Amino acid sequence: MATPRILVHICCGPCSIMPLKKLLAGKAEVWGFFHNPNIHPLEEFRKRLAAVKTLAAFLELDVIYDEAYSPLEFVKGVRAHTGVAKGTPTPHKRCEYCYAERLEATARTAKERGFESFSSSLLYSHSQDHEAIKKAGLESAARYGVAFYYEDFRPLWDSGIAESKRLGLYRQKYCGCAYSKIERYANKKRAKTAR
């Protein structure tokens, strides 16, 4: 019987360590897929891409890299999905689009490259909406005829942080999109002026 193959969407190096280690310890052939058009600005995109390449070398992991920096397409997609032409769409609605876009690209790539299933390191973070990720994954799985592998990797959170520090991986301060960066620093500024 052939070894099952799984393609794992990698959102960033630190969040991917433990899900990849766990999956690599199983009986599947694991590949990574770096596709993150949400990340902005370019300097941030490059830092995260470099961290994933460092991690891939450490794990001896084959990775398919989408190195196109395309935040404008992402913002247009968010606006179309949320119906918000100006201003900032709500976090839930824009994250819903972000999950769906990245998981659809992963499912499509998995289908094209002959993988039986796909998953995502997004399932590691306490900050992500697991139900929305699962919904997006299952919808993409149905669309492309590739199974979505769901596992709650959040219990591995502390060991993932420790491992990312040990490896010296770049550790980002926001999820990646321009909206989250704006909100993070606006909230920080408000908190400072409230003191």
Short mmCIF file of C-alpha atoms in Angstrom, two decimals:
data_model
loop_
_atom_site.label_atom_id
_atom_site.label_comp_id
_atom_site.label_asym_id
_atom_site.label_seq_id
_atom_site.Cartn_x
_atom_site.Cartn_y
_atom_site.Cartn_z
CA MET A 1 0.00 0.00 0.00
CA ALA A 2 1.32 3.46 -0.93
CA THR A 3 2.23 5.97 1.78
CA PRO A 4 -0.48 8.64 2.09
CA ARG A 5 0.64 12.14 1.16
CA ILE A 6 -0.45 15.31 2.98
CA LEU A 7 0.17 18.93 1.97
CA VAL A 8 0.31 21.30 4.94
CA HIS A 9 -0.31 24.99 4.46
CA ILE A 10 2.38 26.89 6.38
CA CYS A 11 1.31 30.29 7.66
CA CYS A 12 4.67 31.03 9.32
CA GLY A 13 7.69 29.25 10.81
CA PRO A 14 6.84 29.43 14.53
CA CYS A 15 3.24 28.22 14.13
CA SER A 16 4.30 25.36 11.86
CA ILE A 17 6.98 23.67 13.95
CA MET A 18 4.85 21.47 16.16
CA PRO A 19 2.08 20.57 13.66
CA LEU A 20 4.76 19.55 11.13
CA LYS A 21 6.78 17.61 13.71
CA LYS A 22 3.66 15.75 14.80
CA LEU A 23 2.60 14.94 11.25
CA LEU A 24 6.16 13.94 10.27
CA ALA A 25 6.19 11.46 13.16
CA GLY A 26 3.21 9.64 11.61
CA LYS A 27 3.01 7.35 8.63
CA ALA A 28 2.46 9.94 5.94
CA GLU A 29 4.61 11.75 3.43
CA VAL A 30 4.39 15.39 4.51
CA TRP A 31 5.09 18.42 2.32
CA GLY A 32 4.69 22.09 3.20
CA PHE A 33 2.99 24.80 1.16
CA PHE A 34 3.85 28.46 1.72
CA HIS A 35 1.03 30.59 0.28
CA ASN A 36 0.24 33.79 2.19
CA PRO A 37 -0.97 36.68 0.03
CA ASN A 38 -2.35 38.31 3.19
CA ILE A 39 1.09 39.23 4.57
CA HIS A 40 2.05 42.91 4.44
CA PRO A 41 4.40 44.80 4.14
CA LEU A 42 7.03 43.28 1.84
CA GLU A 43 9.70 43.27 4.57
CA GLU A 44 7.36 41.21 6.79
CA PHE A 45 6.63 38.82 3.92
CA ARG A 46 10.36 38.28 3.36
CA LYS A 47 11.05 37.66 7.06
CA ARG A 48 8.31 35.05 7.28
CA LEU A 49 9.39 33.37 4.06
CA ALA A 50 12.99 33.20 5.33
CA ALA A 51 11.81 31.70 8.64
CA VAL A 52 9.87 28.99 6.76
CA LYS A 53 12.94 28.19 4.65
CA THR A 54 15.04 27.89 7.81
CA LEU A 55 12.44 25.58 9.37
CA ALA A 56 12.18 23.47 6.20
CA ALA A 57 15.95 22.95 6.20
CA PHE A 58 15.87 22.00 9.89
CA LEU A 59 13.04 19.49 9.39
CA GLU A 60 14.36 18.32 6.00
CA LEU A 61 10.89 19.12 4.67
CA ASP A 62 9.98 19.54 1.02
CA VAL A 63 8.05 22.79 0.59
CA ILE A 64 6.20 24.28 -2.36
CA TYR A 65 6.79 28.04 -2.19
CA ASP A 66 4.47 30.69 -3.57
CA GLU A 67 6.84 33.64 -3.27
CA ALA A 68 4.54 36.15 -4.96
CA TYR A 69 3.97 39.21 -2.80
CA SER A 70 0.37 40.14 -3.63
CA PRO A 71 -1.39 42.02 -0.80
CA LEU A 72 -3.43 44.15 -3.22
CA GLU A 73 -5.20 41.04 -4.55
CA PHE A 74 -5.84 39.99 -0.95
CA VAL A 75 -7.34 43.38 -0.01
CA LYS A 76 -9.56 43.31 -3.12
CA GLY A 77 -10.70 39.81 -2.18
CA VAL A 78 -11.49 40.89 1.39
CA ARG A 79 -13.51 43.86 0.13
CA ALA A 80 -15.44 41.70 -2.34
CA HIS A 81 -16.14 39.05 0.32
CA THR A 82 -17.20 41.51 3.02
CA GLY A 83 -18.92 44.09 0.82
CA VAL A 84 -16.88 46.84 2.51
CA ALA A 85 -15.44 49.17 -0.14
CA LYS A 86 -13.87 51.63 2.31
CA GLY A 87 -12.71 51.41 5.89
CA THR A 88 -11.88 48.26 7.82
CA PRO A 89 -14.03 45.11 7.55
CA THR A 90 -14.73 43.28 10.80
CA PRO A 91 -12.02 40.81 11.86
CA HIS A 92 -14.39 37.84 11.62
CA LYS A 93 -15.40 38.54 8.03
CA ARG A 94 -11.91 39.28 6.74
CA CYS A 95 -10.41 36.26 8.55
CA GLU A 96 -13.16 34.10 7.07
CA TYR A 97 -12.02 35.19 3.59
CA CYS A 98 -8.33 34.78 4.48
CA TYR A 99 -8.82 31.19 5.68
CA ALA A 100 -10.92 30.29 2.64
CA GLU A 101 -8.46 31.80 0.14
CA ARG A 102 -5.40 30.09 1.58
CA LEU A 103 -7.06 26.72 2.17
CA GLU A 104 -8.58 26.71 -1.31
CA ALA A 105 -5.13 27.34 -2.80
CA THR A 106 -3.77 24.48 -0.66
CA ALA A 107 -6.54 22.08 -1.70
CA ARG A 108 -6.11 23.02 -5.38
CA THR A 109 -2.33 22.49 -5.17
CA ALA A 110 -2.82 19.21 -3.30
CA LYS A 111 -5.14 17.98 -6.06
CA GLU A 112 -2.76 19.09 -8.83
CA ARG A 113 0.27 17.46 -7.15
CA GLY A 114 -1.39 14.15 -6.21
CA PHE A 115 -1.76 14.57 -2.43
CA GLU A 116 -4.60 12.68 -0.75
CA SER A 117 -5.15 15.30 1.95
CA PHE A 118 -4.24 18.78 3.16
CA SER A 119 -4.12 20.68 6.43
CA SER A 120 -2.84 23.97 7.87
CA SER A 121 -0.59 25.26 10.61
CA LEU A 122 -3.33 27.82 11.31
CA LEU A 123 -4.77 25.05 13.51
CA TYR A 124 -1.94 25.63 16.00
CA SER A 125 -2.78 29.19 17.02
CA HIS A 126 -4.96 30.21 19.96
CA SER A 127 -5.69 33.42 18.04
CA GLN A 128 -7.39 31.73 15.08
CA ASP A 129 -11.05 30.73 14.70
CA HIS A 130 -10.89 26.94 14.46
CA GLU A 131 -14.52 26.52 13.43
CA ALA A 132 -14.06 28.97 10.54
CA ILE A 133 -10.83 27.21 9.50
CA LYS A 134 -12.52 23.82 9.63
CA LYS A 135 -15.48 25.11 7.58
CA ALA A 136 -13.16 26.61 4.94
CA GLY A 137 -11.09 23.41 4.84
CA LEU A 138 -14.11 21.15 4.40
CA GLU A 139 -15.56 23.38 1.67
CA SER A 140 -12.27 23.35 -0.25
CA ALA A 141 -11.97 19.59 0.27
CA ALA A 142 -15.41 19.06 -1.28
CA ARG A 143 -14.58 21.40 -4.18
CA TYR A 144 -11.32 19.64 -5.10
CA GLY A 145 -11.95 16.07 -3.98
CA VAL A 146 -9.05 16.05 -1.52
CA ALA A 147 -9.57 15.25 2.18
CA PHE A 148 -9.14 18.00 4.77
CA TYR A 149 -7.19 16.82 7.82
CA TYR A 150 -8.34 18.63 10.94
CA GLU A 151 -6.44 18.38 14.21
CA ASP A 152 -6.42 20.81 17.10
CA PHE A 153 -2.70 21.54 17.51
CA ARG A 154 -3.25 24.20 20.22
CA PRO A 155 -2.13 21.90 23.07
CA LEU A 156 1.36 22.07 21.48
CA TRP A 157 1.46 25.88 21.86
CA ASP A 158 4.06 26.19 24.64
CA SER A 159 6.44 23.65 23.16
CA GLY A 160 6.16 25.39 19.77
CA ILE A 161 7.10 28.75 21.28
CA ALA A 162 10.10 27.22 23.04
CA GLU A 163 11.22 25.43 19.88
CA SER A 164 10.90 28.54 17.69
CA LYS A 165 13.07 30.47 20.16
CA ARG A 166 15.61 27.66 20.26
CA LEU A 167 15.83 27.70 16.46
CA GLY A 168 16.04 31.50 16.40
CA LEU A 169 13.09 31.82 14.02
CA TYR A 170 11.60 35.22 13.32
CA ARG A 171 8.57 35.62 15.60
CA GLN A 172 5.99 38.03 14.21
CA LYS A 173 3.87 40.41 16.29
CA TYR A 174 0.61 40.28 14.27
CA CYS A 175 -1.24 37.82 12.06
CA GLY A 176 0.14 39.30 8.87
CA CYS A 177 -2.47 41.35 7.07
CA ALA A 178 -2.48 45.14 6.82
CA TYR A 179 -5.77 45.33 8.72
CA SER A 180 -4.43 43.44 11.74
CA LYS A 181 -1.27 45.53 11.77
CA ILE A 182 -3.25 48.77 11.72
CA GLU A 183 -5.54 47.55 14.52
CA ARG A 184 -2.66 46.27 16.65
CA TYR A 185 -0.77 49.54 16.58
CA ALA A 186 -3.93 51.68 16.90
CA ASN A 187 -4.91 49.70 20.03
CA LYS A 188 -1.37 50.05 21.39
CA LYS A 189 -1.48 53.80 20.86
CA ARG A 190 -4.92 54.08 22.53
CA ALA A 191 -3.68 52.08 25.52
CA LYS A 192 -0.64 54.37 25.82
CA THR A 193 -2.70 57.58 25.75
CA ALA A 194 -5.19 56.15 28.27
CA ARG A 195 -2.43 55.83 30.90
#
